[in-house]
Coordinates of C-alpha atoms in Angstrom, one line a residue:
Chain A
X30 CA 86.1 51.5 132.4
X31 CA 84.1 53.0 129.7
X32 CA 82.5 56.8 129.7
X33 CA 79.6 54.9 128.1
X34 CA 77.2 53.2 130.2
X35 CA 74.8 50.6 129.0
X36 CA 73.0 48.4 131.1
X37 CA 74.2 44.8 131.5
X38 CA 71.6 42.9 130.1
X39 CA 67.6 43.1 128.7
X40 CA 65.6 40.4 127.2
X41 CA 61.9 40.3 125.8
X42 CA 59.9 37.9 124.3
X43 CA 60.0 37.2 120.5
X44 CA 57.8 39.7 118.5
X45 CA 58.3 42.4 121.7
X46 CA 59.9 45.4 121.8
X47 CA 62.9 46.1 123.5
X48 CA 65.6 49.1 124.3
X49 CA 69.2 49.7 125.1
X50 CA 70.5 53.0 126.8
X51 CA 73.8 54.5 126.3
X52 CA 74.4 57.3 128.8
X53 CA 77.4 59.6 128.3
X54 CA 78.2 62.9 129.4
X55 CA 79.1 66.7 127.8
X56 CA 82.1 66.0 126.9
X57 CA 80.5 63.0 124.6
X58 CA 77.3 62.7 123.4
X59 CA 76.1 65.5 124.8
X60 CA 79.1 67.5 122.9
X61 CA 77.3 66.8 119.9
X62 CA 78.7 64.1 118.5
X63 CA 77.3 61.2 116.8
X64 CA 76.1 57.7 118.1
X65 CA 77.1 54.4 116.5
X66 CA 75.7 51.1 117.1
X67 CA 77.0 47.3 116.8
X68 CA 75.9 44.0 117.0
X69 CA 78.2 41.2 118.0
X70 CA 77.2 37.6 117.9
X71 CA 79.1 34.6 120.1
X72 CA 82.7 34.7 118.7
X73 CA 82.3 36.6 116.1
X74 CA 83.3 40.5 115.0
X75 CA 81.2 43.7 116.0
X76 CA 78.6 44.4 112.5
X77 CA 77.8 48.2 112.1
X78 CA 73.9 48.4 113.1
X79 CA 73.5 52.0 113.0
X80 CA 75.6 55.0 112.1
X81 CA 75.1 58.7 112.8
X82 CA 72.5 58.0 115.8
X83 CA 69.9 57.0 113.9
X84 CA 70.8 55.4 109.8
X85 CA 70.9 51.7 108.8
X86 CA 73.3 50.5 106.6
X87 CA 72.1 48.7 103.7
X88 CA 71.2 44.8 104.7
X89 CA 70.1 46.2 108.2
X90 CA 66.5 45.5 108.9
X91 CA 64.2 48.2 109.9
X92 CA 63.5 46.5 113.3
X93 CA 66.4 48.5 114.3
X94 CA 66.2 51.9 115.4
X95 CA 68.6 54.5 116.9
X96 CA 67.7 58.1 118.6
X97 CA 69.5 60.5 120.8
X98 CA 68.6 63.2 123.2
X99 CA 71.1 65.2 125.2
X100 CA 73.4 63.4 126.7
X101 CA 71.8 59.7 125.6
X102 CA 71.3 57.5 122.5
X103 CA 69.2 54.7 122.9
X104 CA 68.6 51.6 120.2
X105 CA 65.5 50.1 120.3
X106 CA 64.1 46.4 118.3
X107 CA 60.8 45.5 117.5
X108 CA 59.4 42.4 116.8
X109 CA 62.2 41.1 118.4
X110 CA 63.5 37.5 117.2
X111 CA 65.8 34.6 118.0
X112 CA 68.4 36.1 115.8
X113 CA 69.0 39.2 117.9
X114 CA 70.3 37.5 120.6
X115 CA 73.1 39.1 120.8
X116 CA 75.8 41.3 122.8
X117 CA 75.3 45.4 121.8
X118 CA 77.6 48.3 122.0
X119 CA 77.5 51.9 121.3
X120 CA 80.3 54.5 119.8
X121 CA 81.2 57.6 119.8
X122 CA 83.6 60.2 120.6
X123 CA 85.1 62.0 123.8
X124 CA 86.4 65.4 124.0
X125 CA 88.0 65.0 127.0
X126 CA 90.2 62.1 125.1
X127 CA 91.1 64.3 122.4
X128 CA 88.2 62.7 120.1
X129 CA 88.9 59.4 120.7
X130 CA 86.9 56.7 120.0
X131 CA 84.9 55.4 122.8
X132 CA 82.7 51.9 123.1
X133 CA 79.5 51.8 125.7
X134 CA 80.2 48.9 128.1
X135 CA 77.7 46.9 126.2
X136 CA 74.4 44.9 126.5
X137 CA 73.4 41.3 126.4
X138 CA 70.1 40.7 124.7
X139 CA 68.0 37.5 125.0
X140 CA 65.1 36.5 123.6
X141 CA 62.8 34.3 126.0
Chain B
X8 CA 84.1 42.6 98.0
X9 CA 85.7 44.5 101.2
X10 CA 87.4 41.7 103.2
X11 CA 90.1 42.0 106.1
X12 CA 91.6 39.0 106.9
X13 CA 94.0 38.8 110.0
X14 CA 97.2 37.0 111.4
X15 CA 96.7 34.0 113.4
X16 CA 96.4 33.5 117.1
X17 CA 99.6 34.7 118.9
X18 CA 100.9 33.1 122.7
X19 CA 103.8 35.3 124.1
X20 CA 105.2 35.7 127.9
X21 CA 104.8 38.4 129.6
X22 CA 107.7 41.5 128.6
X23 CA 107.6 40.5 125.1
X24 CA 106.2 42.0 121.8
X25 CA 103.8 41.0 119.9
X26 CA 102.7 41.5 116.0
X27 CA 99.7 41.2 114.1
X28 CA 99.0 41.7 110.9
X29 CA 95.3 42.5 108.7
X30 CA 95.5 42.5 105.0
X31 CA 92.7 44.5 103.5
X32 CA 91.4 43.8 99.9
X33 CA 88.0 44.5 97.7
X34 CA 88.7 48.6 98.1
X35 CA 91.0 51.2 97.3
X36 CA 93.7 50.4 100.5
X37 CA 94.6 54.2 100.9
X38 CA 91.4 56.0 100.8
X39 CA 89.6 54.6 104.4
X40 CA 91.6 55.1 107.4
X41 CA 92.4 51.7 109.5
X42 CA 91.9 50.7 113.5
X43 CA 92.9 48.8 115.8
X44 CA 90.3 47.8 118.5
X45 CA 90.6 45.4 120.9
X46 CA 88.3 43.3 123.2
X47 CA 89.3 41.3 126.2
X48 CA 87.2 39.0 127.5
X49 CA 84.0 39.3 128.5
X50 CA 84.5 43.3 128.4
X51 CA 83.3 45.7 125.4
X52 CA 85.7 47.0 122.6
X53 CA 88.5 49.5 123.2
X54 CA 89.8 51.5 120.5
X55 CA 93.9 51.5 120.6
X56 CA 95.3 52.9 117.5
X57 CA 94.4 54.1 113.6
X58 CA 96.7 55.1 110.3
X59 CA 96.0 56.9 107.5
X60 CA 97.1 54.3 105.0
X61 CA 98.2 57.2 102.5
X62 CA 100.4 59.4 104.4
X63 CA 101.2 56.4 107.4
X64 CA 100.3 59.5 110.0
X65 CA 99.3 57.8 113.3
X66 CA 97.1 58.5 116.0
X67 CA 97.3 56.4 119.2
X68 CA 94.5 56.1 122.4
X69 CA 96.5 57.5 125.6
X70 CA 96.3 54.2 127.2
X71 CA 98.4 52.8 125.2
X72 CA 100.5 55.6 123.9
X73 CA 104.3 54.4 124.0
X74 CA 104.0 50.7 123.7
X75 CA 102.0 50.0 120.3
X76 CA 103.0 51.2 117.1
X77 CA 100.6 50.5 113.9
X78 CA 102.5 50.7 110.3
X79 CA 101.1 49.9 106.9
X80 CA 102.8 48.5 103.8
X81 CA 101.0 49.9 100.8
X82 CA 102.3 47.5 98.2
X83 CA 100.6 44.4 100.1
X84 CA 97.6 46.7 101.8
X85 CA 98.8 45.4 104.8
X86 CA 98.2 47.3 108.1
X87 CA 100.3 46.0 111.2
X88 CA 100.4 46.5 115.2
X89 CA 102.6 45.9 117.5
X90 CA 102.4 45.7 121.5
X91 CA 105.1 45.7 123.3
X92 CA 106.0 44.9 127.1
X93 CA 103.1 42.6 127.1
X94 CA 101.4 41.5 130.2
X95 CA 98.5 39.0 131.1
X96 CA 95.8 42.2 131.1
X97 CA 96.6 42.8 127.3
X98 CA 95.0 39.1 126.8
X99 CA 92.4 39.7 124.1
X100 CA 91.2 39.2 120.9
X101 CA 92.7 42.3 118.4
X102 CA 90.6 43.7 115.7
X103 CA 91.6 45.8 112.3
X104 CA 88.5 47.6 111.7
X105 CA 88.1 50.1 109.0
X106 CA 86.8 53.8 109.5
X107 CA 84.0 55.2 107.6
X108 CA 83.0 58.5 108.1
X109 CA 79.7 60.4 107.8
X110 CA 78.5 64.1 107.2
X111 CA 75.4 64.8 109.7
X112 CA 73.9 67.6 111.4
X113 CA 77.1 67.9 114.1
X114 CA 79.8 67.8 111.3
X115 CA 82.0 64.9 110.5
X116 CA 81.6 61.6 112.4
X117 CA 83.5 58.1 111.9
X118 CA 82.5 54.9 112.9
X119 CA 83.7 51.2 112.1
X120 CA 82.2 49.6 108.8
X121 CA 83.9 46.3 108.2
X122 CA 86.2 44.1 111.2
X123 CA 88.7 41.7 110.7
X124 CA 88.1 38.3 111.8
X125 CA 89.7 38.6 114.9
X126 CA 93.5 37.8 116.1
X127 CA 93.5 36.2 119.9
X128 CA 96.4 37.0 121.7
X129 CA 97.0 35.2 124.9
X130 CA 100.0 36.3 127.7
X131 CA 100.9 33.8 130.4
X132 CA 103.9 32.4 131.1

């Protein structure tokens, strides 16, 4: 059971925009630390979407957005397409673990 | 280019041990710390262990503090994990990841920048 909760699933249509929630608590994101964000397509590995709540690595598109507010981070797509059908996760870090690294419980995205 | 390519897929019974193995190439081995993170299925991705590559310091998630030891032999840049007193819950597919880390507005912050292909370890006897 993860101390980050993201809901289950979301979907738009292609060329919508759509978001994902990660709630934590103080002793996580709302401690301060940073939000991370993956992408992981069917059977493969998690890809680094965006680091440090709201950067994209290099070869990321700019669809892709991260933000962060108290005790939340949220990702959000726009002009969503086929390709981003995908399963989403968040990271970051909990005190109360001694700083360990902690994975949201993820989110399904499908594009209608 | 950075690639980590991992040991093959892995059936054991339940007690035993189990060993997996992620060779790292295209990057200085000792300068990023290495993870392991697994991901059983249909759940998200649970961090288990990491090693500092120069040193071979450890650091190991609580859960499975006691039964998994990570080790890393320098002279192949090989990082390896072991699981011991396997049982069918620890079914999952096992991830090297590599740590980057970043300098932001809170201080230092690490996330995972290039994965392993995957190693899928089934239990069941």
């Amino acid at each position: 059971q993860s101390v980050l909760t993201q809901p289950p699933s979301v979907s738009g249509a292609p060329g919508q925009r759509v978001t994902i929630s990660c709630t934590g608590s103080n002793s996580n994101i709302g401690a301060g630390y940073d939000v991370h964000w993956y992408q992981q397509l069917p059977g493969t590995a998690p890809k680094l979407l965006i680091y440090g709540d709201s950067n994209r690595p290099s070869g990321v598109p700019d669809r892709f957005s991260g933000s962060k507010s108290g005790t939340s981070a949220s990702l959000a797509i726009t002009g969503l397409q086929a390709e981003d059908e995908a399963d989403y996760y968040c990271q970051s870090h909990d005190r109360s673990l001694g700083g360990a690294y902690v994975f949201g419980t993820g989110t399904k995205v499908t594009v209608l | 280019q950075v690639q980590l390519v991992q040991s093959g897929a892995e059936v054991k019974n339940p007690g035993a041990s189990v060993k997996v193995s992620c060779k790292a190439s295209g990057y200085d081995f000792t300068t990023y710390y290495m993870s392991w993170v697994r991901q059983a299925p249909g759940q998200g991705p649970e961090w288990m262990a990491i090693i500092n590559p120069r040193g071979g310091s450890t650091s190991y998630a609580q859960k499975f503090q006691g039964r998994v030891t990570m080790t890393r032999d320098t002279s192949t840049s090989t990082v390896y994990m072991e699981l011991r007193s396997l049982r069918s819950e620890d079914t999952a597919v096992y991830y090297c990841a590599r740590r980057q880390s970043y300098y932001g507005f809170s201080g230092y912050s690490y996330f995972f920048d290039y994965w392993g292909q995957g190693t899928l370890v089934t239990v069941s006897s």
